[in-house]
Each structure stands twice: as structure tokens, then as C-alpha cells.
Amino acid sequence: MSISAPDSSNPQPPDVSSCLQTSPHARAKRKIATLMEDIEILKQDKAIKNRKTIYYVSQGRAIRRMVILYTPIEDLIAENDRRCEDRDGGSTAEEDRLQRGYIELAKVLPWLHEMLAKLDHEESEDMLRKLKRGADSARGDDTGTLKDLVAEWVNGEYCPTPLIRSDDKHHRGFVSDACGKLLCPAEWCWDDPLVRAGIRDRTTAFIISENSWPSFMYENYEADAKNLECGLMKSKLLVMGFKAIFTSPSLANEVDREGDDANILENNRRARRRSDQAKVKTCVASIIGMRKVTPRAIAYTACQVRFALSCITSWRAVDGDFDYQLFWNNIVDFFEDAPGPAAQVRLNGLLEWWTRKVFGRNHRQDLTPDVISKMSVNVLTAQRQQMEDAVFDSD
């Protein structure tokens, strides 16, 4: 009997109901390998998310200090978007302040503007939440730092009885003669018993609000009623607070002989000491790239110092009749909304005074290409080239 050959023109599909037997051990190894690969991918994703979180939180620490104290970041972004969509529309003073804030935000976090355009809505919200976490954390750290230091400084300056306790705020504010003198509005004299009594009794004749400049904002803590701009923003306490936040608490006491009329040799000695200490711990100013004092950093410091002098125990926007948000706005507007060029010249001089007080007399950051082009090395290079060109043309 003959066996017919399979029809090659019509091949049969393989039988998939059966399998090629493998060992259970080999199958288990492959399953484990696949699971390990999945776990490794999850670990990498988590590591990437953690790195992003750490980066955003650390970058956010500059926001309260340099850009805005209370206003949500979203409000700055929304105002910039509004102006992009409505270029011909007008704006209020508050909207102008928001836009200046967005421009300042883009300077402090130069990557943010482009990142907002790349991320989807959910990713953008997550990033902003982490930036806010860092911003609030830094604000809380600075509040704790100045709570202790301001008590030490006030005790050293006024020797009150009893001394201000660093761990207790209930005996600060207008209850304390020393703190009350510094918090007293510039238009009143704290040494006047009627003023002290009126403020402490919170009478309508002595309302403490953000509409008055506190005495601690002035040089020697005294204002000239006929020229209230004179000495404003130049107090020792304010500079000490700024240095404690942005450079180092250990350097905050070194304010007396820096800046205007400082002894050059002494200034150099202090600069070397700062350099040596900077090798041990990098200061906030270096981390965030601050080389000059800015108006919003001064406003932030003033709010922190005012809070440290007060008797309220937890950070808030309003203390009685005093609104910290509006106080911050007043300081920012003083610098950023000058009434004219003459006032702007005075403000530029004030900011230069601040920068010298905090960072010394080095000005390398001011060596712009235009300035460098006028210096002798570059001028000589241009002159030599001109001489070469003249010889070539004569031939």
C-alpha cells in the first residue's frame, strides 16, 4: 500500500494546542527577570520624579525672598498671559505690580518661562505646587532664624528689663518698650507717654497700620518729619536682618563699617573672612545667584523683621490693623514706582548703598561688554588694529 505525500501546495497550520515542553525552573527564571525589569523601570521613574521634586522645591526657596511674599505664582502667570492676549488693554497699579513680579520671577528662575510652555496642565500644576512648597519652607526657616536673632539684637541695643526671650514672643510687640520703640510709626514719638498709652490701648487716634513707616526702617530709628525719605530703608536692624537671611547669621553683626566711608583695609579683611567662611557653607545669596540687593528682597526682609519684633506667634497676613501684604506692596512700590527721574537717581544710590553694605565693594558683575569695550586693554587692541590697517592702506 502506498503512502501519499503531503500536498505542499496547501500546507497545514501548526498545531498550537500543544507546546514544546520547557522546565519549570527556566520559566520561573524568565518570569522573575521580566518582573525585575519592570521593577527597575519603576525605580527609575521614581528616581526621576524625586530628582524633579528636589529641584523644584530647592528652586522655589527663592520665590518668597526675591519675588512675591503672599501673591500666588499663578496670579503672576495669569497677568502675563493676559497682557500677551490683550496688548492694547490698560492696566491697574496692582496689575503692573503683578507683571513686574512675573518679570522678576523670570529673572530669578530663568528656566520657568520656557518650562511653562512645554508642560501640560497637570504637570504644570504639580511643578507649581513643589515650587510653593520650597517657597513656604524657606519663609518658615527665615522666620525661625530671625525670631532668635532679633531678640539677641534688641537685647544688645537696648538692654530691656526683662530681656527679650528668644523662645517667647508674648512679651514682644508694643508690650515691650524696646520692641515698641522700633515698631512705632515714624510720625509719632514712642517716648511720649500719651503715644505709648494710645498705641497700647489701641485708640482711634493711634492706629497701627501699614500706612505708616515703622521706626525700625529708618537710620538710627528716627525719621525727619520734614523729609521722610531721608534715612528710610537704611536702618542697622534691617541690614542685619537682610544679611542673616541672605549671607550668614554670623556675618549679620558686621554692618557698622561697611559701605559708605568704610575703611578699605578693614573692608578687605572682612571680605577675606567672608570668603573663608563661604568655603564651609554656601550662603543663600550664592545659591540663588544674588550679586546685588533688590527691592523685593528688602521688602521681604522688612516683613520678616517686623514679624520678629511683634508679639504674634504664627505667620499671618494681618496683625490687628496691620496688613503685611500691603506693607510689602508699599516697600516694593517705593522702589519700583518712582515719581520721576530725580527720585530714581536717589533710589539707585540707595540700592548701591545696600549692595555695598551686604556684598562689599566688588563690582565684577557690572563689567558688561559695553563697559569692558571702553577699558584700556580693548581700546589698545582696537588702536593696534587701526594702525595695521593704516599701514596696509598706505601700501
mmCIF file of C-alpha atoms in Angstrom:
data_model
loop_
_atom_site.group_PDB
_atom_site.id
_atom_site.type_symbol
_atom_site.label_atom_id
_atom_site.label_comp_id
_atom_site.label_asym_id
_atom_site.label_seq_id
_atom_site.Cartn_x
_atom_site.Cartn_y
_atom_site.Cartn_z
ATOM 1 C CA MET A 1 0.000 0.000 0.000
ATOM 2 C CA SER A 2 1.493 3.312 -0.976
ATOM 3 C CA ILE A 3 1.541 6.360 1.281
ATOM 4 C CA SER A 4 0.622 9.595 -0.401
ATOM 5 C CA ALA A 5 2.998 12.547 0.086
ATOM 6 C CA PRO A 6 1.647 15.678 1.776
ATOM 7 C CA ASP A 7 0.289 18.281 -0.526
ATOM 8 C CA SER A 8 2.961 21.008 -0.459
ATOM 9 C CA SER A 9 0.698 23.367 -2.316
ATOM 10 C CA ASN A 10 -1.682 23.503 0.646
ATOM 11 C CA PRO A 11 0.436 23.482 3.890
ATOM 12 C CA GLN A 12 -1.346 22.762 7.166
ATOM 13 C CA PRO A 13 -1.050 25.289 10.032
ATOM 14 C CA PRO A 14 0.929 24.116 13.073
ATOM 15 C CA ASP A 15 -0.968 22.608 15.933
ATOM 16 C CA VAL A 16 -0.958 25.294 18.616
ATOM 17 C CA SER A 17 -2.921 23.207 21.084
ATOM 18 C CA SER A 18 0.277 21.531 22.129
ATOM 19 C CA CYS A 19 3.506 23.071 23.441
ATOM 20 C CA LEU A 20 7.191 22.397 23.416
ATOM 21 C CA GLN A 21 7.920 21.402 26.940
ATOM 22 C CA THR A 22 10.369 23.531 28.982
ATOM 23 C CA SER A 23 11.492 23.133 32.569
ATOM 24 C CA PRO A 24 9.543 24.946 35.338
ATOM 25 C CA HIS A 25 12.818 26.353 36.629
ATOM 26 C CA ALA A 26 13.608 28.025 33.298
ATOM 27 C CA ARG A 27 10.100 29.503 33.065
ATOM 28 C CA ALA A 28 10.328 30.862 36.603
ATOM 29 C CA LYS A 29 13.700 32.479 35.886
ATOM 30 C CA ARG A 30 12.295 34.263 32.857
ATOM 31 C CA LYS A 31 9.249 35.485 34.811
ATOM 32 C CA ILE A 32 11.493 36.786 37.568
ATOM 33 C CA ALA A 33 13.727 38.542 35.012
ATOM 34 C CA THR A 34 10.699 40.246 33.460
ATOM 35 C CA LEU A 35 9.420 41.355 36.849
ATOM 36 C CA MET A 36 12.862 42.684 37.792
ATOM 37 C CA GLU A 37 12.954 44.729 34.591
ATOM 38 C CA ASP A 38 9.527 46.177 35.432
ATOM 39 C CA ILE A 39 10.677 46.994 38.970
ATOM 40 C CA GLU A 40 13.833 48.672 37.642
ATOM 41 C CA ILE A 41 11.752 50.829 35.303
ATOM 42 C CA LEU A 42 9.510 51.831 38.209
ATOM 43 C CA LYS A 43 12.570 52.664 40.312
ATOM 44 C CA GLN A 44 13.984 54.826 37.546
ATOM 45 C CA ASP A 45 10.659 56.644 37.160
ATOM 46 C CA LYS A 46 10.520 57.218 40.903
ATOM 47 C CA ALA A 47 14.123 58.451 40.967
ATOM 48 C CA ILE A 48 13.381 60.892 38.145
ATOM 49 C CA LYS A 49 10.296 62.160 39.980
ATOM 50 C CA ASN A 50 12.287 62.519 43.202
ATOM 51 C CA ARG A 51 15.028 64.466 41.430
ATOM 52 C CA LYS A 52 12.428 66.774 39.887
ATOM 53 C CA THR A 53 10.775 67.268 43.265
ATOM 54 C CA ILE A 54 14.069 68.097 44.953
ATOM 55 C CA TYR A 55 14.993 70.500 42.137
ATOM 56 C CA TYR A 56 11.652 72.326 42.094
ATOM 57 C CA VAL A 57 11.490 72.597 45.888
ATOM 58 C CA SER A 58 15.045 73.937 46.107
ATOM 59 C CA GLN A 59 14.422 76.424 43.288
ATOM 60 C CA GLY A 60 11.208 77.559 44.945
ATOM 61 C CA ARG A 61 13.083 78.705 48.051
ATOM 62 C CA ALA A 62 13.985 81.926 46.246
ATOM 63 C CA ILE A 63 10.413 82.932 45.398
ATOM 64 C CA ARG A 64 9.220 84.430 48.694
ATOM 65 C CA ARG A 65 12.610 86.022 49.275
ATOM 66 C CA MET A 66 13.086 87.553 45.836
ATOM 67 C CA VAL A 67 9.766 87.768 44.011
ATOM 68 C CA ILE A 68 6.499 87.661 45.985
ATOM 69 C CA LEU A 69 5.653 87.187 49.639
ATOM 70 C CA TYR A 70 1.945 86.328 49.570
ATOM 71 C CA THR A 71 0.674 86.502 45.978
ATOM 72 C CA PRO A 72 0.183 83.066 44.328
ATOM 73 C CA ILE A 73 2.572 82.305 41.479
ATOM 74 C CA GLU A 74 -0.468 81.524 39.335
ATOM 75 C CA ASP A 75 -1.561 85.185 39.570
ATOM 76 C CA LEU A 76 1.734 86.353 38.072
ATOM 77 C CA ILE A 77 1.441 83.837 35.243
ATOM 78 C CA ALA A 78 -2.176 84.811 34.594
ATOM 79 C CA GLU A 79 -1.288 88.513 34.370
ATOM 80 C CA ASN A 80 1.498 87.843 31.880
ATOM 81 C CA ASP A 81 -0.893 85.709 29.789
ATOM 82 C CA ARG A 82 -3.500 88.490 29.905
ATOM 83 C CA ARG A 83 -1.022 91.002 28.552
ATOM 84 C CA CYS A 84 0.021 88.640 25.778
ATOM 85 C CA GLU A 85 -3.614 88.281 24.692
ATOM 86 C CA ASP A 86 -4.657 91.917 25.214
ATOM 87 C CA ARG A 87 -1.673 94.055 24.235
ATOM 88 C CA ASP A 88 -3.745 97.218 23.796
ATOM 89 C CA GLY A 89 -5.614 96.945 27.086
ATOM 90 C CA GLY A 90 -4.909 99.184 30.058
ATOM 91 C CA SER A 91 -3.709 98.063 33.454
ATOM 92 C CA THR A 92 -4.158 98.971 37.094
ATOM 93 C CA ALA A 93 -1.401 99.605 39.621
ATOM 94 C CA GLU A 94 -1.976 96.113 41.043
ATOM 95 C CA GLU A 95 -1.707 94.543 37.567
ATOM 96 C CA ASP A 96 1.502 96.458 36.904
ATOM 97 C CA ARG A 97 2.895 95.151 40.205
ATOM 98 C CA LEU A 98 1.945 91.604 39.198
ATOM 99 C CA GLN A 99 3.629 91.967 35.816
ATOM 100 C CA ARG A 100 6.805 93.335 37.375
ATOM 101 C CA GLY A 101 6.620 90.318 39.657
ATOM 102 C CA TYR A 102 6.428 87.939 36.695
ATOM 103 C CA ILE A 103 9.428 89.630 35.074
ATOM 104 C CA GLU A 104 11.331 89.291 38.352
ATOM 105 C CA LEU A 105 10.264 85.637 38.584
ATOM 106 C CA ALA A 106 11.660 85.017 35.100
ATOM 107 C CA LYS A 107 14.973 86.558 36.226
ATOM 108 C CA VAL A 108 15.178 84.518 39.421
ATOM 109 C CA LEU A 109 14.067 81.272 37.718
ATOM 110 C CA PRO A 110 15.128 81.786 34.085
ATOM 111 C CA TRP A 111 14.073 78.263 33.078
ATOM 112 C CA LEU A 112 10.484 78.652 34.293
ATOM 113 C CA HIS A 113 9.023 80.682 31.405
ATOM 114 C CA GLU A 114 10.050 78.071 28.813
ATOM 115 C CA MET A 115 9.060 75.181 31.076
ATOM 116 C CA LEU A 116 5.532 76.531 31.449
ATOM 117 C CA ALA A 117 5.167 76.411 27.662
ATOM 118 C CA LYS A 118 6.336 72.776 27.464
ATOM 119 C CA LEU A 119 4.402 71.141 30.286
ATOM 120 C CA ASP A 120 0.756 70.114 30.112
ATOM 121 C CA HIS A 121 -1.725 71.475 32.657
ATOM 122 C CA GLU A 122 -1.334 68.639 35.160
ATOM 123 C CA GLU A 123 2.472 68.700 35.026
ATOM 124 C CA SER A 124 2.491 72.481 35.331
ATOM 125 C CA GLU A 125 0.269 72.390 38.417
ATOM 126 C CA ASP A 126 2.494 69.747 40.007
ATOM 127 C CA MET A 127 5.585 71.873 39.355
ATOM 128 C CA LEU A 128 3.973 74.990 40.844
ATOM 129 C CA ARG A 129 2.908 73.056 43.953
ATOM 130 C CA LYS A 130 6.501 71.970 44.525
ATOM 131 C CA LEU A 131 7.832 75.477 43.944
ATOM 132 C CA LYS A 132 5.335 76.774 46.513
ATOM 133 C CA ARG A 133 6.437 74.094 48.975
ATOM 134 C CA GLY A 134 10.023 75.302 48.691
ATOM 135 C CA ALA A 135 8.966 78.954 48.916
ATOM 136 C CA ASP A 136 6.962 78.432 52.098
ATOM 137 C CA SER A 137 9.682 76.263 53.630
ATOM 138 C CA ALA A 138 12.307 78.979 53.130
ATOM 139 C CA ARG A 139 9.985 81.613 54.576
ATOM 140 C CA GLY A 140 9.445 79.455 57.645
ATOM 141 C CA ASP A 141 13.181 78.882 58.083
ATOM 142 C CA ASP A 142 13.876 82.620 57.912
ATOM 143 C CA THR A 143 11.108 83.360 60.400
ATOM 144 C CA GLY A 144 12.665 80.940 62.875
ATOM 145 C CA THR A 145 16.142 82.359 62.347
ATOM 146 C CA LEU A 146 15.111 85.976 62.931
ATOM 147 C CA LYS A 147 12.930 85.103 65.906
ATOM 148 C CA ASP A 148 16.101 84.249 67.835
ATOM 149 C CA LEU A 149 18.458 86.806 66.304
ATOM 150 C CA VAL A 150 16.190 89.847 66.638
ATOM 151 C CA ALA A 151 15.741 89.089 70.336
ATOM 152 C CA GLU A 152 19.530 88.983 70.702
ATOM 153 C CA TRP A 153 19.997 92.228 68.761
ATOM 154 C CA VAL A 154 17.299 94.147 70.655
ATOM 155 C CA ASN A 155 18.722 92.981 73.990
ATOM 156 C CA GLY A 156 22.184 94.145 72.936
ATOM 157 C CA GLU A 157 20.953 97.505 71.671
ATOM 158 C CA TYR A 158 18.509 98.495 74.425
ATOM 159 C CA CYS A 159 19.183 96.155 77.377
ATOM 160 C CA PRO A 160 15.457 95.984 78.257
ATOM 161 C CA THR A 161 14.206 94.750 81.621
ATOM 162 C CA PRO A 162 13.305 91.952 81.439
ATOM 163 C CA LEU A 163 15.365 90.830 78.455
ATOM 164 C CA ILE A 164 13.546 89.637 75.339
ATOM 165 C CA ARG A 165 13.425 85.851 75.372
ATOM 166 C CA SER A 166 14.356 84.140 72.117
ATOM 167 C CA ASP A 167 11.869 81.316 72.726
ATOM 168 C CA ASP A 168 8.893 83.502 73.617
ATOM 169 C CA LYS A 169 7.072 86.165 71.593
ATOM 170 C CA HIS A 170 4.321 87.059 74.019
ATOM 171 C CA HIS A 171 6.430 89.808 75.622
ATOM 172 C CA ARG A 172 7.412 91.460 72.334
ATOM 173 C CA GLY A 173 5.384 93.916 70.292
ATOM 174 C CA PHE A 174 4.088 97.074 71.945
ATOM 175 C CA VAL A 175 4.102 95.378 75.347
ATOM 176 C CA SER A 176 7.881 95.763 75.272
ATOM 177 C CA ASP A 177 9.313 99.278 75.380
ATOM 178 C CA ALA A 178 12.276 98.214 73.234
ATOM 179 C CA CYS A 179 10.206 96.462 70.546
ATOM 180 C CA GLY A 180 7.509 99.133 70.764
ATOM 181 C CA LYS A 181 10.028 101.881 70.038
ATOM 182 C CA LEU A 182 11.149 100.068 66.879
ATOM 183 C CA LEU A 183 7.603 99.275 65.748
ATOM 184 C CA CYS A 184 6.264 102.760 66.481
ATOM 185 C CA PRO A 185 5.164 104.676 63.349
ATOM 186 C CA ALA A 186 7.714 107.244 62.236
ATOM 187 C CA GLU A 187 5.274 110.114 62.643
ATOM 188 C CA TRP A 188 4.955 109.539 66.410
ATOM 189 C CA CYS A 189 7.433 109.624 69.271
ATOM 190 C CA TRP A 190 7.429 106.471 71.371
ATOM 191 C CA ASP A 191 8.987 108.370 74.297
ATOM 192 C CA ASP A 192 5.777 110.396 74.616
ATOM 193 C CA PRO A 193 3.654 108.697 77.337
ATOM 194 C CA LEU A 194 0.440 109.688 75.522
ATOM 195 C CA VAL A 195 1.642 107.950 72.365
ATOM 196 C CA ARG A 196 2.626 104.785 74.233
ATOM 197 C CA ALA A 197 -0.673 104.669 76.075
ATOM 198 C CA GLY A 198 -2.701 105.345 72.923
ATOM 199 C CA ILE A 199 -0.949 102.620 70.967
ATOM 200 C CA ARG A 200 -1.235 100.073 73.745
ATOM 201 C CA ASP A 201 -4.905 100.894 74.318
ATOM 202 C CA ARG A 202 -5.472 100.739 70.528
ATOM 203 C CA THR A 203 -7.363 104.031 70.428
ATOM 204 C CA THR A 204 -8.629 105.505 67.156
ATOM 205 C CA ALA A 205 -6.062 108.299 67.405
ATOM 206 C CA PHE A 206 -3.173 105.807 67.283
ATOM 207 C CA ILE A 207 -3.997 103.122 64.720
ATOM 208 C CA ILE A 208 -1.044 100.919 63.784
ATOM 209 C CA SER A 209 -1.298 100.045 60.098
ATOM 210 C CA GLU A 210 0.793 99.502 57.009
ATOM 211 C CA ASN A 211 0.157 103.143 56.085
ATOM 212 C CA SER A 212 2.945 104.233 58.448
ATOM 213 C CA TRP A 213 6.643 103.502 58.127
ATOM 214 C CA PRO A 214 7.842 101.784 61.331
ATOM 215 C CA SER A 215 10.790 103.425 63.066
ATOM 216 C CA PHE A 216 12.973 100.329 62.582
ATOM 217 C CA MET A 217 13.013 101.162 58.843
ATOM 218 C CA TYR A 218 14.990 104.377 59.457
ATOM 219 C CA GLU A 219 18.642 105.110 60.018
ATOM 220 C CA ASN A 220 19.176 105.440 63.772
ATOM 221 C CA TYR A 221 15.467 104.516 64.100
ATOM 222 C CA GLU A 222 14.404 108.156 63.747
ATOM 223 C CA ALA A 223 12.621 109.925 60.902
ATOM 224 C CA ASP A 224 12.808 113.533 59.765
ATOM 225 C CA ALA A 225 9.192 114.705 59.639
ATOM 226 C CA LYS A 226 10.117 117.322 57.016
ATOM 227 C CA ASN A 227 11.884 114.778 54.786
ATOM 228 C CA LEU A 228 10.521 111.284 55.431
ATOM 229 C CA GLU A 229 12.614 109.794 52.618
ATOM 230 C CA CYS A 230 15.840 110.720 54.394
ATOM 231 C CA GLY A 231 17.251 107.637 56.119
ATOM 232 C CA LEU A 232 14.358 105.387 55.099
ATOM 233 C CA MET A 233 15.406 101.739 54.448
ATOM 234 C CA LYS A 234 18.838 102.388 55.978
ATOM 235 C CA SER A 235 18.483 101.052 59.498
ATOM 236 C CA LYS A 236 21.086 98.842 61.092
ATOM 237 C CA LEU A 237 18.441 96.323 62.162
ATOM 238 C CA LEU A 238 17.130 95.998 58.612
ATOM 239 C CA VAL A 239 20.606 95.412 57.185
ATOM 240 C CA MET A 240 21.371 92.878 59.901
ATOM 241 C CA GLY A 241 18.160 91.039 59.117
ATOM 242 C CA PHE A 242 18.994 91.009 55.414
ATOM 243 C CA LYS A 243 22.476 89.628 55.997
ATOM 244 C CA ALA A 244 21.153 86.987 58.384
ATOM 245 C CA ILE A 245 18.798 85.744 55.662
ATOM 246 C CA PHE A 246 20.890 86.108 52.517
ATOM 247 C CA THR A 247 24.514 85.780 53.652
ATOM 248 C CA SER A 248 25.003 84.321 57.113
ATOM 249 C CA PRO A 249 23.681 84.930 60.635
ATOM 250 C CA SER A 250 27.299 85.001 61.820
ATOM 251 C CA LEU A 251 28.035 87.922 59.462
ATOM 252 C CA ALA A 252 24.909 89.901 60.337
ATOM 253 C CA ASN A 253 26.635 91.862 63.107
ATOM 254 C CA GLU A 254 29.256 93.181 60.674
ATOM 255 C CA VAL A 255 27.337 96.157 59.341
ATOM 256 C CA ASP A 256 28.817 99.207 61.031
ATOM 257 C CA ARG A 257 31.933 99.691 58.939
ATOM 258 C CA GLU A 258 30.868 98.511 55.506
ATOM 259 C CA GLY A 259 29.515 100.530 52.637
ATOM 260 C CA ASP A 260 29.923 104.294 52.545
ATOM 261 C CA ASP A 261 33.047 105.749 54.171
ATOM 262 C CA ALA A 262 34.338 102.318 55.181
ATOM 263 C CA ASN A 263 37.981 101.769 55.965
ATOM 264 C CA ILE A 264 39.405 99.968 52.913
ATOM 265 C CA LEU A 265 41.821 97.737 54.825
ATOM 266 C CA GLU A 266 39.142 96.741 57.313
ATOM 267 C CA ASN A 267 36.704 96.106 54.487
ATOM 268 C CA ASN A 268 39.209 93.826 52.747
ATOM 269 C CA ARG A 269 39.802 91.909 55.967
ATOM 270 C CA ARG A 270 36.096 91.308 56.361
ATOM 271 C CA ALA A 271 35.801 90.274 52.717
ATOM 272 C CA ARG A 272 38.547 87.666 53.192
ATOM 273 C CA ARG A 273 36.773 86.347 56.261
ATOM 274 C CA ARG A 274 33.524 86.073 54.304
ATOM 275 C CA SER A 275 35.353 84.203 51.564
ATOM 276 C CA ASP A 276 36.857 81.756 54.049
ATOM 277 C CA GLN A 277 33.502 81.109 55.669
ATOM 278 C CA ALA A 278 31.816 80.702 52.307
ATOM 279 C CA LYS A 279 34.053 77.689 51.670
ATOM 280 C CA VAL A 280 32.436 75.959 54.626
ATOM 281 C CA LYS A 281 28.808 76.715 53.860
ATOM 282 C CA THR A 282 27.364 78.314 50.738
ATOM 283 C CA CYS A 283 25.080 81.222 51.603
ATOM 284 C CA VAL A 284 21.600 81.814 50.216
ATOM 285 C CA ALA A 285 22.778 84.698 48.024
ATOM 286 C CA SER A 286 25.308 82.441 46.286
ATOM 287 C CA ILE A 287 22.810 79.620 45.832
ATOM 288 C CA ILE A 288 20.228 81.846 44.156
ATOM 289 C CA GLY A 289 22.808 83.883 42.237
ATOM 290 C CA MET A 290 22.214 87.185 44.024
ATOM 291 C CA ARG A 291 25.000 89.688 43.427
ATOM 292 C CA LYS A 292 23.077 92.865 44.150
ATOM 293 C CA VAL A 293 20.429 93.779 46.679
ATOM 294 C CA THR A 294 16.976 94.060 45.098
ATOM 295 C CA PRO A 295 13.867 95.985 46.240
ATOM 296 C CA ARG A 296 11.761 92.869 46.729
ATOM 297 C CA ALA A 297 14.436 91.255 48.878
ATOM 298 C CA ILE A 298 14.425 94.374 51.081
ATOM 299 C CA ALA A 299 10.615 94.229 51.307
ATOM 300 C CA TYR A 300 10.782 90.558 52.310
ATOM 301 C CA THR A 301 13.366 91.303 54.992
ATOM 302 C CA ALA A 302 11.343 94.207 56.371
ATOM 303 C CA CYS A 303 8.275 91.973 56.763
ATOM 304 C CA GLN A 304 10.345 89.300 58.485
ATOM 305 C CA VAL A 305 11.939 91.805 60.884
ATOM 306 C CA ARG A 306 8.572 93.395 61.640
ATOM 307 C CA PHE A 307 7.101 89.973 62.401
ATOM 308 C CA ALA A 308 10.070 89.107 64.653
ATOM 309 C CA LEU A 309 9.520 92.306 66.658
ATOM 310 C CA SER A 310 5.785 91.663 67.019
ATOM 311 C CA CYS A 311 4.063 89.504 69.618
ATOM 312 C CA ILE A 312 2.120 87.290 67.190
ATOM 313 C CA THR A 313 3.306 83.701 67.323
ATOM 314 C CA SER A 314 2.320 82.338 63.908
ATOM 315 C CA TRP A 315 2.886 83.739 60.440
ATOM 316 C CA ARG A 316 -0.129 85.516 59.021
ATOM 317 C CA ALA A 317 -1.018 88.241 56.542
ATOM 318 C CA VAL A 318 -2.768 90.534 59.034
ATOM 319 C CA ASP A 319 -1.730 91.551 62.555
ATOM 320 C CA GLY A 320 -4.557 93.603 64.046
ATOM 321 C CA ASP A 321 -4.870 96.653 61.781
ATOM 322 C CA PHE A 322 -1.505 95.963 60.125
ATOM 323 C CA ASP A 323 -1.603 94.211 56.745
ATOM 324 C CA TYR A 324 1.741 92.622 55.804
ATOM 325 C CA GLN A 325 0.759 92.173 52.163
ATOM 326 C CA LEU A 326 0.051 95.891 51.778
ATOM 327 C CA PHE A 327 3.186 96.733 53.755
ATOM 328 C CA TRP A 328 5.218 94.641 51.310
ATOM 329 C CA ASN A 329 3.444 96.389 48.423
ATOM 330 C CA ASN A 330 4.303 99.810 49.863
ATOM 331 C CA ILE A 331 8.004 98.991 50.012
ATOM 332 C CA VAL A 332 8.065 97.492 46.514
ATOM 333 C CA ASP A 333 6.183 100.482 45.090
ATOM 334 C CA PHE A 334 8.585 102.870 46.845
ATOM 335 C CA PHE A 335 11.396 101.392 44.765
ATOM 336 C CA GLU A 336 9.658 100.279 41.562
ATOM 337 C CA ASP A 337 7.168 103.114 41.060
ATOM 338 C CA ALA A 338 9.330 106.226 41.390
ATOM 339 C CA PRO A 339 7.541 109.517 40.647
ATOM 340 C CA GLY A 340 10.292 110.718 38.290
ATOM 341 C CA PRO A 341 13.947 110.586 37.217
ATOM 342 C CA ALA A 342 15.236 112.542 40.218
ATOM 343 C CA ALA A 343 13.662 110.060 42.618
ATOM 344 C CA GLN A 344 15.024 107.180 40.524
ATOM 345 C CA VAL A 345 18.553 108.534 40.893
ATOM 346 C CA ARG A 346 18.118 108.589 44.673
ATOM 347 C CA LEU A 347 16.744 105.043 44.626
ATOM 348 C CA ASN A 348 19.667 103.808 42.538
ATOM 349 C CA GLY A 349 22.009 105.349 45.096
ATOM 350 C CA LEU A 350 20.088 103.669 47.928
ATOM 351 C CA LEU A 351 20.318 100.244 46.266
ATOM 352 C CA GLU A 352 24.030 100.791 45.661
ATOM 353 C CA TRP A 353 24.406 101.605 49.376
ATOM 354 C CA TRP A 354 22.611 98.367 50.215
ATOM 355 C CA THR A 355 24.770 96.297 47.887
ATOM 356 C CA ARG A 356 27.932 97.716 49.455
ATOM 357 C CA LYS A 357 26.616 97.009 52.932
ATOM 358 C CA VAL A 358 25.826 93.398 52.112
ATOM 359 C CA PHE A 359 28.333 92.362 49.456
ATOM 360 C CA GLY A 360 31.179 94.855 49.840
ATOM 361 C CA ARG A 361 32.768 96.948 47.107
ATOM 362 C CA ASN A 362 33.376 94.359 44.371
ATOM 363 C CA HIS A 363 31.635 95.187 41.094
ATOM 364 C CA ARG A 364 32.653 92.418 38.724
ATOM 365 C CA GLN A 365 29.009 91.755 37.887
ATOM 366 C CA ASP A 366 28.890 95.294 36.426
ATOM 367 C CA LEU A 367 31.604 94.535 33.862
ATOM 368 C CA THR A 368 29.227 94.440 30.902
ATOM 369 C CA PRO A 369 30.585 94.090 27.330
ATOM 370 C CA ASP A 370 29.942 97.796 26.766
ATOM 371 C CA VAL A 371 31.958 98.764 29.863
ATOM 372 C CA ILE A 372 34.790 96.347 29.016
ATOM 373 C CA SER A 373 34.991 97.667 25.461
ATOM 374 C CA LYS A 374 35.957 101.098 26.809
ATOM 375 C CA MET A 375 38.778 99.799 29.032
ATOM 376 C CA SER A 376 42.414 100.163 28.042
ATOM 377 C CA VAL A 377 43.079 96.537 27.039
ATOM 378 C CA ASN A 378 40.312 96.562 24.457
ATOM 379 C CA VAL A 379 40.955 100.160 23.415
ATOM 380 C CA LEU A 380 44.624 99.292 22.780
ATOM 381 C CA THR A 381 43.607 96.249 20.731
ATOM 382 C CA ALA A 382 41.418 98.443 18.563
ATOM 383 C CA GLN A 383 44.160 101.072 18.201
ATOM 384 C CA ARG A 384 46.744 98.469 17.123
ATOM 385 C CA GLN A 385 44.344 97.116 14.542
ATOM 386 C CA GLN A 386 43.749 100.647 13.242
ATOM 387 C CA MET A 387 47.499 101.176 12.896
ATOM 388 C CA GLU A 388 47.842 97.913 10.993
ATOM 389 C CA ASP A 389 45.001 98.856 8.709
ATOM 390 C CA ALA A 390 46.592 102.293 8.075
ATOM 391 C CA VAL A 391 49.902 100.706 7.071
ATOM 392 C CA PHE A 392 48.137 98.258 4.767
ATOM 393 C CA ASP A 393 46.173 101.056 3.120
ATOM 394 C CA SER A 394 49.317 103.145 2.580
ATOM 395 C CA ASP A 395 50.952 100.257 0.713
#
